[in-house]
Short mmCIF file of C-alpha atoms and ligand atoms in Angstrom, two decimals:
data_model
loop_
_atom_site.label_atom_id
_atom_site.label_comp_id
_atom_site.label_asym_id
_atom_site.label_seq_id
_atom_site.Cartn_x
_atom_site.Cartn_y
_atom_site.Cartn_z
CA UNK A 1 -56.03 156.35 -34.14
CA UNK A 2 -56.99 153.00 -32.64
CA UNK A 3 -55.31 151.66 -29.52
CA UNK A 4 -55.83 148.08 -28.39
CA UNK A 5 -55.53 147.84 -24.62
CA UNK A 6 -55.80 144.66 -22.58
CA UNK A 7 -57.03 145.29 -19.04
CA UNK A 8 -55.95 142.79 -16.40
CA UNK A 9 -57.57 144.24 -13.29
CA UNK A 10 -56.52 141.45 -10.93
CA UNK A 11 -57.40 141.31 -7.23
CA UNK A 12 -58.44 143.45 -4.27
CA UNK A 13 -58.58 147.13 -5.21
CA UNK A 14 -57.16 146.30 -8.67
CA UNK A 15 -60.59 146.24 -10.37
CA UNK A 16 -61.81 149.26 -8.37
CA UNK A 17 -58.98 151.56 -9.48
CA UNK A 18 -58.67 150.13 -12.99
CA UNK A 19 -62.35 150.78 -13.73
CA UNK A 20 -61.81 154.47 -13.03
CA UNK A 21 -58.59 154.59 -15.06
CA UNK A 22 -60.26 152.99 -18.07
CA UNK A 23 -63.28 155.31 -17.88
CA UNK A 24 -61.00 158.36 -17.79
CA UNK A 25 -58.90 157.07 -20.70
CA UNK A 26 -62.06 156.45 -22.72
CA UNK A 27 -63.36 159.97 -22.22
CA UNK A 28 -59.99 161.51 -23.17
CA UNK A 29 -59.52 159.28 -26.22
CA UNK A 30 -63.06 159.83 -27.46
CA UNK A 31 -62.88 163.63 -27.30
CA UNK A 32 -59.59 163.45 -29.20
CA UNK A 33 -61.29 161.35 -31.90
CA UNK A 34 -59.42 158.16 -31.04
CA UNK A 35 -60.73 154.66 -30.39
CA UNK A 36 -59.77 152.55 -27.43
CA UNK A 37 -60.36 148.91 -28.20
CA UNK A 38 -60.62 147.32 -24.77
CA UNK A 39 -60.54 143.69 -23.68
CA UNK A 40 -60.37 142.21 -20.19
CA UNK A 41 -58.64 139.07 -18.97
CA UNK A 42 -57.89 137.45 -15.64
CA UNK A 43 -54.59 137.51 -13.78
CA UNK A 44 -53.49 136.81 -10.20
CA UNK A 45 -55.66 135.33 -7.44
CA UNK A 46 -58.87 135.52 -9.45
CA UNK A 47 -57.21 133.50 -12.22
CA UNK A 48 -55.91 130.92 -9.73
CA UNK A 49 -59.49 130.38 -8.57
CA UNK A 50 -61.05 130.25 -12.03
CA UNK A 51 -58.32 128.79 -14.21
CA UNK A 52 -56.00 127.12 -11.71
CA UNK A 53 -53.06 129.32 -12.71
CA UNK A 54 -52.16 132.98 -12.00
CA UNK A 55 -51.44 133.67 -15.69
CA UNK A 56 -53.81 131.75 -17.98
CA UNK A 57 -52.59 131.08 -21.52
CA UNK A 58 -55.56 133.05 -22.87
CA UNK A 59 -54.51 136.15 -20.92
CA UNK A 60 -50.94 135.95 -22.13
CA UNK A 61 -52.05 135.47 -25.73
CA UNK A 62 -54.36 138.49 -25.55
CA UNK A 63 -51.59 140.54 -23.92
CA UNK A 64 -49.12 139.73 -26.70
CA UNK A 65 -51.79 140.66 -29.22
CA UNK A 66 -52.38 144.14 -27.70
CA UNK A 67 -50.74 147.54 -28.05
CA UNK A 68 -50.61 147.90 -24.27
CA UNK A 69 -51.54 146.05 -21.08
CA UNK A 70 -53.04 147.90 -18.11
CA UNK A 71 -52.76 145.93 -14.88
CA UNK A 72 -54.51 146.71 -11.59
CA UNK A 73 -52.89 144.68 -8.82
CA UNK A 74 -52.60 141.05 -7.78
CA UNK A 75 -52.45 139.25 -4.46
CA UNK A 76 -54.53 138.48 -1.43
CA UNK A 77 -54.14 137.19 2.10
CA UNK A 78 -55.75 133.85 1.27
CA UNK A 79 -52.74 132.98 -0.90
CA UNK A 80 -50.10 133.89 1.66
CA UNK A 81 -49.15 130.31 2.51
CA UNK A 82 -48.48 129.32 -1.13
CA UNK A 83 -44.90 129.07 -2.42
CA UNK A 84 -43.75 131.99 -4.62
CA UNK A 85 -44.24 130.12 -7.92
CA UNK A 86 -47.90 129.33 -7.13
CA UNK A 87 -48.97 132.72 -5.82
CA UNK A 88 -50.88 135.50 -7.61
CA UNK A 89 -47.63 137.50 -7.74
CA UNK A 90 -46.12 134.75 -9.93
CA UNK A 91 -48.65 135.69 -12.60
CA UNK A 92 -47.42 139.27 -12.56
CA UNK A 93 -43.78 138.23 -12.81
CA UNK A 94 -44.65 135.83 -15.63
CA UNK A 95 -46.45 138.47 -17.67
CA UNK A 96 -43.61 140.97 -17.10
CA UNK A 97 -41.14 138.39 -18.31
CA UNK A 98 -43.23 137.36 -21.34
CA UNK A 99 -43.86 140.95 -22.46
CA UNK A 100 -40.15 141.62 -22.10
CA UNK A 101 -40.17 145.21 -20.80
CA UNK A 102 -37.04 145.67 -18.72
CA UNK A 103 -37.28 149.36 -17.82
CA UNK A 104 -39.98 150.16 -15.28
CA UNK A 105 -40.50 153.93 -15.14
CA UNK A 106 -41.96 155.03 -11.81
CA UNK A 107 -42.39 158.81 -11.72
CA UNK A 108 -42.86 160.26 -8.24
CA UNK A 109 -44.23 163.77 -8.38
CA UNK A 110 -45.11 165.67 -5.22
CA UNK A 111 -48.33 167.62 -5.78
CA UNK A 112 -48.10 170.73 -3.59
CA UNK A 113 -51.67 170.26 -2.39
CA UNK A 114 -50.78 166.91 -0.83
CA UNK A 115 -47.78 168.11 1.17
CA UNK A 116 -49.93 168.39 4.29
CA UNK A 117 -50.65 164.66 4.02
CA UNK A 118 -46.96 163.70 4.22
CA UNK A 119 -45.07 163.33 7.49
CA UNK A 120 -42.24 165.25 5.77
CA UNK A 121 -42.18 169.03 6.03
CA UNK A 122 -43.69 170.85 3.00
CA UNK A 123 -40.42 172.67 2.22
CA UNK A 124 -38.65 169.31 1.91
CA UNK A 125 -41.05 167.79 -0.60
CA UNK A 126 -42.55 170.77 -2.44
CA UNK A 127 -41.32 170.54 -6.04
CA UNK A 128 -39.89 167.02 -5.72
CA UNK A 129 -40.04 165.31 -9.11
CA UNK A 130 -38.18 162.03 -9.41
CA UNK A 131 -38.18 159.47 -12.20
CA UNK A 132 -37.27 156.06 -10.84
CA UNK A 133 -36.01 153.68 -13.50
CA UNK A 134 -36.28 150.23 -11.99
CA UNK A 135 -34.71 147.26 -13.79
CA UNK A 136 -37.61 144.81 -13.96
CA UNK A 137 -36.45 141.49 -15.38
CA UNK A 138 -33.30 140.64 -13.44
CA UNK A 139 -31.83 140.49 -9.97
CA UNK A 140 -33.25 138.43 -7.11
CA UNK A 141 -36.68 138.19 -8.72
CA UNK A 142 -35.50 136.00 -11.59
CA UNK A 143 -31.96 134.87 -10.66
CA UNK A 144 -31.26 131.17 -10.35
CA UNK A 145 -30.65 129.06 -8.34
CA UNK A 146 -33.56 129.72 -6.01
CA UNK A 147 -35.01 127.26 -3.56
CA UNK A 148 -36.30 126.61 -0.08
CA UNK A 149 -34.85 123.28 1.03
CA UNK A 150 -37.15 122.55 3.93
CA UNK A 151 -35.30 119.40 5.01
CA UNK A 152 -32.05 121.33 5.31
CA UNK A 153 -33.70 124.37 6.80
CA UNK A 154 -32.03 126.53 4.17
CA UNK A 155 -33.29 128.79 1.40
CA UNK A 156 -31.52 130.82 -1.26
CA UNK A 157 -32.13 133.30 -4.05
CA UNK A 158 -29.62 134.70 -6.47
CA UNK A 159 -29.02 138.32 -7.38
CA UNK A 160 -27.64 138.03 -10.88
CA UNK A 161 -27.10 140.59 -13.66
CA UNK A 162 -25.25 140.58 -16.95
CA UNK A 163 -23.46 143.63 -18.31
CA UNK A 164 -25.95 143.70 -21.17
CA UNK A 165 -28.96 143.77 -18.84
CA UNK A 166 -27.51 146.68 -16.90
CA UNK A 167 -26.38 148.61 -19.97
CA UNK A 168 -29.78 148.50 -21.70
CA UNK A 169 -31.70 149.86 -18.70
CA UNK A 170 -28.96 152.40 -17.96
CA UNK A 171 -29.27 153.77 -21.52
CA UNK A 172 -32.99 154.33 -21.04
CA UNK A 173 -32.33 156.13 -17.75
CA UNK A 174 -29.66 158.38 -19.32
CA UNK A 175 -31.95 159.19 -22.25
CA UNK A 176 -34.71 160.19 -19.82
CA UNK A 177 -32.26 162.32 -17.85
CA UNK A 178 -31.28 164.13 -21.06
CA UNK A 179 -34.90 165.20 -21.49
CA UNK A 180 -35.25 166.19 -17.82
CA UNK A 181 -32.80 167.93 -15.47
CA UNK A 182 -29.77 165.99 -16.77
CA UNK A 183 -28.96 164.29 -13.48
CA UNK A 184 -28.78 160.58 -12.88
CA UNK A 185 -28.27 158.83 -9.56
CA UNK A 186 -27.44 155.14 -9.77
CA UNK A 187 -28.23 153.14 -6.65
CA UNK A 188 -26.36 149.99 -5.69
CA UNK A 189 -24.64 148.16 -2.85
CA UNK A 190 -21.20 148.10 -4.48
CA UNK A 191 -19.49 148.21 -1.09
CA UNK A 192 -20.66 144.64 -0.44
CA UNK A 193 -22.00 142.90 -3.57
CA UNK A 194 -20.11 141.79 -6.70
CA UNK A 195 -23.33 142.15 -8.69
CA UNK A 196 -23.48 145.80 -7.63
CA UNK A 197 -19.84 146.29 -8.64
CA UNK A 198 -20.72 145.04 -12.12
CA UNK A 199 -23.76 147.34 -12.03
CA UNK A 200 -21.66 150.40 -11.13
CA UNK A 201 -18.87 149.64 -13.62
CA UNK A 202 -21.42 149.20 -16.40
CA UNK A 203 -23.25 152.44 -15.56
CA UNK A 204 -19.92 154.31 -15.59
CA UNK A 205 -19.16 152.84 -19.01
CA UNK A 206 -22.58 153.75 -20.43
CA UNK A 207 -22.22 157.27 -18.99
CA UNK A 208 -19.45 158.01 -21.52
CA UNK A 209 -22.19 158.01 -24.21
CA UNK A 210 -24.03 160.75 -22.30
CA UNK A 211 -21.45 163.40 -21.36
CA UNK A 212 -24.19 165.99 -20.80
CA UNK A 213 -25.71 164.00 -17.92
CA UNK A 214 -24.25 164.38 -14.44
CA UNK A 215 -23.84 160.96 -12.83
CA UNK A 216 -23.66 160.15 -9.14
CA UNK A 217 -23.71 156.85 -7.26
CA UNK A 218 -25.35 156.13 -3.91
CA UNK A 219 -25.46 153.03 -1.78
CA UNK A 220 -29.03 151.89 -1.32
CA UNK A 221 -29.03 152.23 2.48
CA UNK A 222 -27.90 155.86 2.33
CA UNK A 223 -30.26 156.51 -0.58
CA UNK A 224 -33.24 155.42 1.52
CA UNK A 225 -32.32 158.26 3.88
CA UNK A 226 -31.40 160.89 1.26
CA UNK A 227 -34.79 160.39 -0.39
CA UNK A 228 -36.53 161.44 2.80
CA UNK A 229 -34.10 164.24 3.70
CA UNK A 230 -33.61 165.87 0.30
CA UNK A 231 -35.86 164.38 -2.39
CA UNK A 232 -35.61 167.53 -4.53
CA UNK A 233 -31.93 166.81 -5.22
CA UNK A 234 -32.82 163.78 -7.37
CA UNK A 235 -33.91 163.71 -10.99
CA UNK A 236 -33.57 160.24 -12.54
CA UNK A 237 -32.83 157.41 -10.10
CA UNK A 238 -31.61 154.15 -11.66
CA UNK A 239 -31.80 150.95 -9.61
CA UNK A 240 -31.84 147.20 -9.81
CA UNK A 241 -35.10 145.33 -9.37
CA UNK A 242 -35.50 144.87 -5.60
CA UNK A 243 -33.93 148.19 -4.59
CA UNK A 244 -36.29 149.92 -7.01
CA UNK A 245 -39.28 148.09 -5.57
CA UNK A 246 -38.43 149.30 -2.08
CA UNK A 247 -37.36 152.87 -2.90
CA UNK A 248 -40.39 153.50 -5.11
CA UNK A 249 -42.79 152.55 -2.31
CA UNK A 250 -40.77 154.79 -0.01
CA UNK A 251 -41.42 157.63 -2.42
CA UNK A 252 -45.10 157.28 -1.49
CA UNK A 253 -44.08 159.34 1.54
CA UNK A 254 -42.90 162.13 -0.76
CA UNK A 255 -46.11 162.12 -2.81
CA UNK A 256 -48.32 161.89 0.27
CA UNK A 257 -49.70 158.43 -0.60
CA UNK A 258 -48.72 155.21 -2.31
CA UNK A 259 -52.01 155.53 -4.20
CA UNK A 260 -50.61 158.45 -6.25
CA UNK A 261 -47.86 156.56 -8.08
CA UNK A 262 -48.13 155.27 -11.66
CA UNK A 263 -45.70 153.19 -13.70
CA UNK A 264 -44.92 152.19 -17.27
CA UNK A 265 -42.68 149.33 -18.32
CA UNK A 266 -40.99 149.78 -21.68
CA UNK A 267 -38.38 148.11 -23.83
CA UNK A 268 -40.19 144.85 -24.60
CA UNK A 269 -42.72 143.55 -27.12
CA UNK A 270 -45.72 145.17 -25.44
CA UNK A 271 -45.60 147.89 -22.80
CA UNK A 272 -47.08 147.04 -19.41
CA UNK A 273 -48.68 149.72 -17.23
CA UNK A 274 -49.46 149.39 -13.52
CA UNK A 275 -49.89 151.66 -10.54
CA UNK A 276 -47.10 150.75 -8.14
CA UNK A 277 -49.37 149.90 -5.21
CA UNK A 278 -50.73 146.44 -4.46
CA UNK A 279 -54.17 144.92 -4.00
CA UNK A 280 -54.56 146.59 -0.57
CA UNK A 281 -56.57 143.82 1.12
CA UNK A 282 -57.13 146.08 4.13
CA UNK A 283 -59.39 148.43 2.14
CA UNK A 284 -60.55 146.24 -0.78
CA UNK A 285 -64.24 146.17 -1.63
CA UNK A 286 -65.05 149.29 0.38
CA UNK A 287 -64.75 151.97 -2.30
CA UNK A 288 -61.95 153.63 -0.31
CA UNK A 289 -59.10 153.13 -2.77
CA UNK A 290 -57.42 156.11 -4.37
CA UNK A 291 -57.75 155.67 -8.15
CA UNK A 292 -55.37 158.55 -9.04
CA UNK A 293 -52.26 156.36 -9.36
CA UNK A 294 -54.17 154.11 -11.76
CA UNK A 295 -55.61 157.12 -13.61
CA UNK A 296 -52.11 158.62 -14.00
CA UNK A 297 -51.04 155.20 -15.26
CA UNK A 298 -53.79 155.45 -17.87
CA UNK A 299 -52.24 158.75 -18.99
CA UNK A 300 -48.93 156.91 -19.47
CA UNK A 301 -50.69 154.31 -21.65
CA UNK A 302 -52.00 157.06 -23.93
CA UNK A 303 -48.62 158.81 -24.03
CA UNK A 304 -46.21 155.91 -24.46
CA UNK A 305 -48.33 153.40 -26.40
CA UNK A 306 -50.72 155.72 -28.25
CA UNK A 307 -48.56 158.81 -28.78
CA UNK A 308 -51.57 160.80 -27.51
CA UNK A 309 -49.65 163.54 -25.71
CA UNK A 310 -52.55 166.02 -25.60
CA UNK A 311 -54.90 163.50 -24.01
CA UNK A 312 -52.26 162.22 -21.57
CA UNK A 313 -51.37 165.76 -20.50
CA UNK A 314 -55.08 166.57 -20.09
CA UNK A 315 -55.50 163.66 -17.67
CA UNK A 316 -52.48 164.77 -15.65
CA UNK A 317 -53.76 168.33 -15.61
CA UNK A 318 -57.19 167.12 -14.51
CA UNK A 319 -55.68 165.22 -11.57
CA UNK A 320 -53.85 168.36 -10.52
CA UNK A 321 -57.00 170.48 -10.86
CA UNK A 322 -59.14 168.08 -8.84
CA UNK A 323 -56.54 168.20 -6.06
CA UNK A 324 -56.35 172.01 -6.29
CA UNK A 325 -60.12 172.14 -5.94
CA UNK A 326 -59.72 170.24 -2.66
CA UNK A 327 -61.08 166.80 -3.50
CA UNK A 328 -59.45 163.94 -1.62
CA UNK A 329 -59.74 160.19 -1.13
CA UNK A 330 -59.32 158.87 2.46
CA UNK A 331 -55.58 158.12 2.05
CA UNK A 332 -55.09 161.76 0.96
CA UNK A 333 -57.01 163.08 3.94
CA UNK A 334 -55.12 161.61 6.86
CA UNK A 335 -54.36 165.23 7.60
CA UNK A 336 -57.26 167.38 6.46
CA UNK A 337 -57.10 170.61 8.45
CA UNK A 338 -59.20 172.46 5.88
CA UNK A 339 -61.99 169.88 5.96
CA UNK A 340 -61.84 169.10 2.25
CA UNK A 341 -64.48 166.72 0.84
CA UNK A 342 -63.38 163.09 1.02
CA UNK A 343 -64.57 161.06 -1.99
CA UNK A 344 -65.07 157.38 -2.65
CA UNK A 345 -63.14 155.70 -5.46
CA UNK A 346 -65.92 156.10 -8.03
CA UNK A 347 -66.64 159.69 -7.05
CA UNK A 348 -62.98 160.62 -7.51
CA UNK A 349 -62.99 158.88 -10.89
CA UNK A 350 -66.08 160.87 -11.93
CA UNK A 351 -64.48 164.17 -10.84
CA UNK A 352 -61.40 163.49 -12.95
CA UNK A 353 -63.57 162.51 -15.94
CA UNK A 354 -65.61 165.71 -15.74
CA UNK A 355 -62.43 167.74 -15.48
CA UNK A 356 -60.81 165.99 -18.45
CA UNK A 357 -63.93 166.86 -20.44
CA UNK A 358 -63.67 170.54 -19.47
CA UNK A 359 -59.98 170.64 -20.34
CA UNK A 360 -60.25 168.96 -23.74
CA UNK A 361 -63.46 170.59 -24.99
P1 NAD B 401 -50.29 147.46 -0.84
O1 NAD B 401 -49.63 148.38 -1.79
O2 NAD B 401 -51.40 146.65 -1.35
O3 NAD B 401 -50.81 148.28 0.43
C1 NAD B 401 -49.93 148.98 1.33
C2 NAD B 401 -50.75 150.03 2.08
O4 NAD B 401 -51.08 151.10 1.20
C3 NAD B 401 -52.07 149.50 2.61
O5 NAD B 401 -52.35 150.11 3.85
C4 NAD B 401 -53.07 149.95 1.56
O6 NAD B 401 -54.38 150.14 2.04
C5 NAD B 401 -52.47 151.26 1.09
N1 NAD B 401 -52.80 151.50 -0.32
C6 NAD B 401 -52.24 150.90 -1.40
N2 NAD B 401 -52.79 151.35 -2.51
C7 NAD B 401 -53.72 152.26 -2.17
C8 NAD B 401 -54.64 153.07 -2.89
N3 NAD B 401 -54.70 153.07 -4.22
N4 NAD B 401 -55.46 153.88 -2.20
C9 NAD B 401 -55.40 153.92 -0.86
N5 NAD B 401 -54.57 153.19 -0.11
C10 NAD B 401 -53.73 152.36 -0.76
O7 NAD B 401 -49.12 146.52 -0.27
P2 NAD B 401 -49.22 145.24 0.71
O8 NAD B 401 -50.31 145.42 1.67
O9 NAD B 401 -47.85 145.03 1.16
O10 NAD B 401 -49.57 144.04 -0.28
C11 NAD B 401 -50.89 143.54 -0.49
C12 NAD B 401 -50.86 142.56 -1.64
O11 NAD B 401 -50.60 143.25 -2.87
C13 NAD B 401 -49.76 141.49 -1.52
O12 NAD B 401 -50.29 140.27 -1.97
C14 NAD B 401 -48.69 142.00 -2.47
O13 NAD B 401 -47.87 140.98 -2.98
C15 NAD B 401 -49.53 142.61 -3.56
N6 NAD B 401 -48.85 143.63 -4.36
C16 NAD B 401 -49.17 143.62 -5.69
C17 NAD B 401 -48.65 144.58 -6.53
C18 NAD B 401 -49.04 144.56 -7.97
O14 NAD B 401 -49.85 143.76 -8.35
N7 NAD B 401 -48.48 145.42 -8.82
C19 NAD B 401 -47.84 145.60 -5.99
C20 NAD B 401 -47.54 145.57 -4.64
C21 NAD B 401 -48.08 144.59 -3.82
C1 IPM B 402 -44.55 146.03 -7.39
C2 IPM B 402 -44.89 144.80 -6.57
C3 IPM B 402 -44.40 143.54 -7.25
C4 IPM B 402 -42.88 143.62 -7.30
C5 IPM B 402 -44.81 142.21 -6.62
C6 IPM B 402 -46.26 142.11 -6.35
C7 IPM B 402 -44.37 141.05 -7.49
O1 IPM B 402 -44.42 144.93 -5.28
O2 IPM B 402 -44.91 146.07 -8.57
O3 IPM B 402 -43.95 146.96 -6.86
O4 IPM B 402 -42.21 143.31 -6.31
O5 IPM B 402 -42.37 143.99 -8.36
MN1 MN B 403 -43.67 146.92 -4.86
#
């Protein structure tokens, strides 16, 4: 089969990790007899500099004309003084909105080999396997009114959801739970916010369609703690946009590094795939970035947009094998009592490629 993927590598470590992801995807697809038709377009800070806008028309057009979009990361310190609608991040929000995917799946899987790298005790995280389902097109990110009235010294954003927006993402979360351990935890702040009360009431209503799934509710503040104390108790975690942003980064503690986490956004015209980390200005350009989150994101592209389960599973297996063999990037070697080899971004990419080849041949 032929799969048309638009790569928007973006800024900072975005291009570094995306290059490795694409190379791994190509190897897997080729061995399976499939063709990846790749194109590249600008987004984020690089697009602001070249095109004067974080999401050029040309990029959006190419994205809408693809089977999938693979995004690296956007953002950089030089843009920090710009207002939100002019920043690189605005390009990301605009492409999310235009592609229409509302369910952002962020799996957090704790590889046993990386437990030593987490500040949590191994027995707490070993076996943790959580699927965050983050609503991606609503809440504070898109709610109106929003403004910073400098003269008044006042600024406001709006957390807004409709029943329909909550129900559609809840259905996806319940369906995922049915295929997993049949548990769903919905996270809100229904003790304080009307929007969270609507969220909870809607989730309870949708739950009647899925009697085989056990539903619980947690307030987001308590959830931030439960995730660190007992991550293995959670299967699917459903949240609104901002809570999901925060809790999914927090799950980088469970996986041993933020650089291990992939994501796929589904439900719209074209699926959008991105590792959950940012452009990491502190390590950009040094070859220190961990490409595994991006590589695992590449596996999700093949699975969800190409239906290439064998190839996707081979990539995931290769990541596991490379970790079992002891290879690490610097973020995975903060604790390295066994003195495992610490690889640069490209070297880690090459290891995964070789391993994918061994697995698929
Ligand atoms: P970040 O995720 O870029 O970095 C947080 C920390 O994690 C840093 O210490 C970084 O070095 C480390 N890190 C992140 N990814 C890593 C990887 N693959 N390998 C090794 N270490 C990794 O978050 P930040 O520093 O808060 O934000 C930097 C910029 O990225 C900001 O402009 C922010 O808006 C943007 N951002 C973009 C996206 C995206 O494009 N999807 C996501 C998050 C943040
Ligand atoms: C993420 C990022 C983005 C978000 C930013 C860069 C707009 O933090 O994908 O997690 O908040 O959604
Ligand atoms: Mn984030």
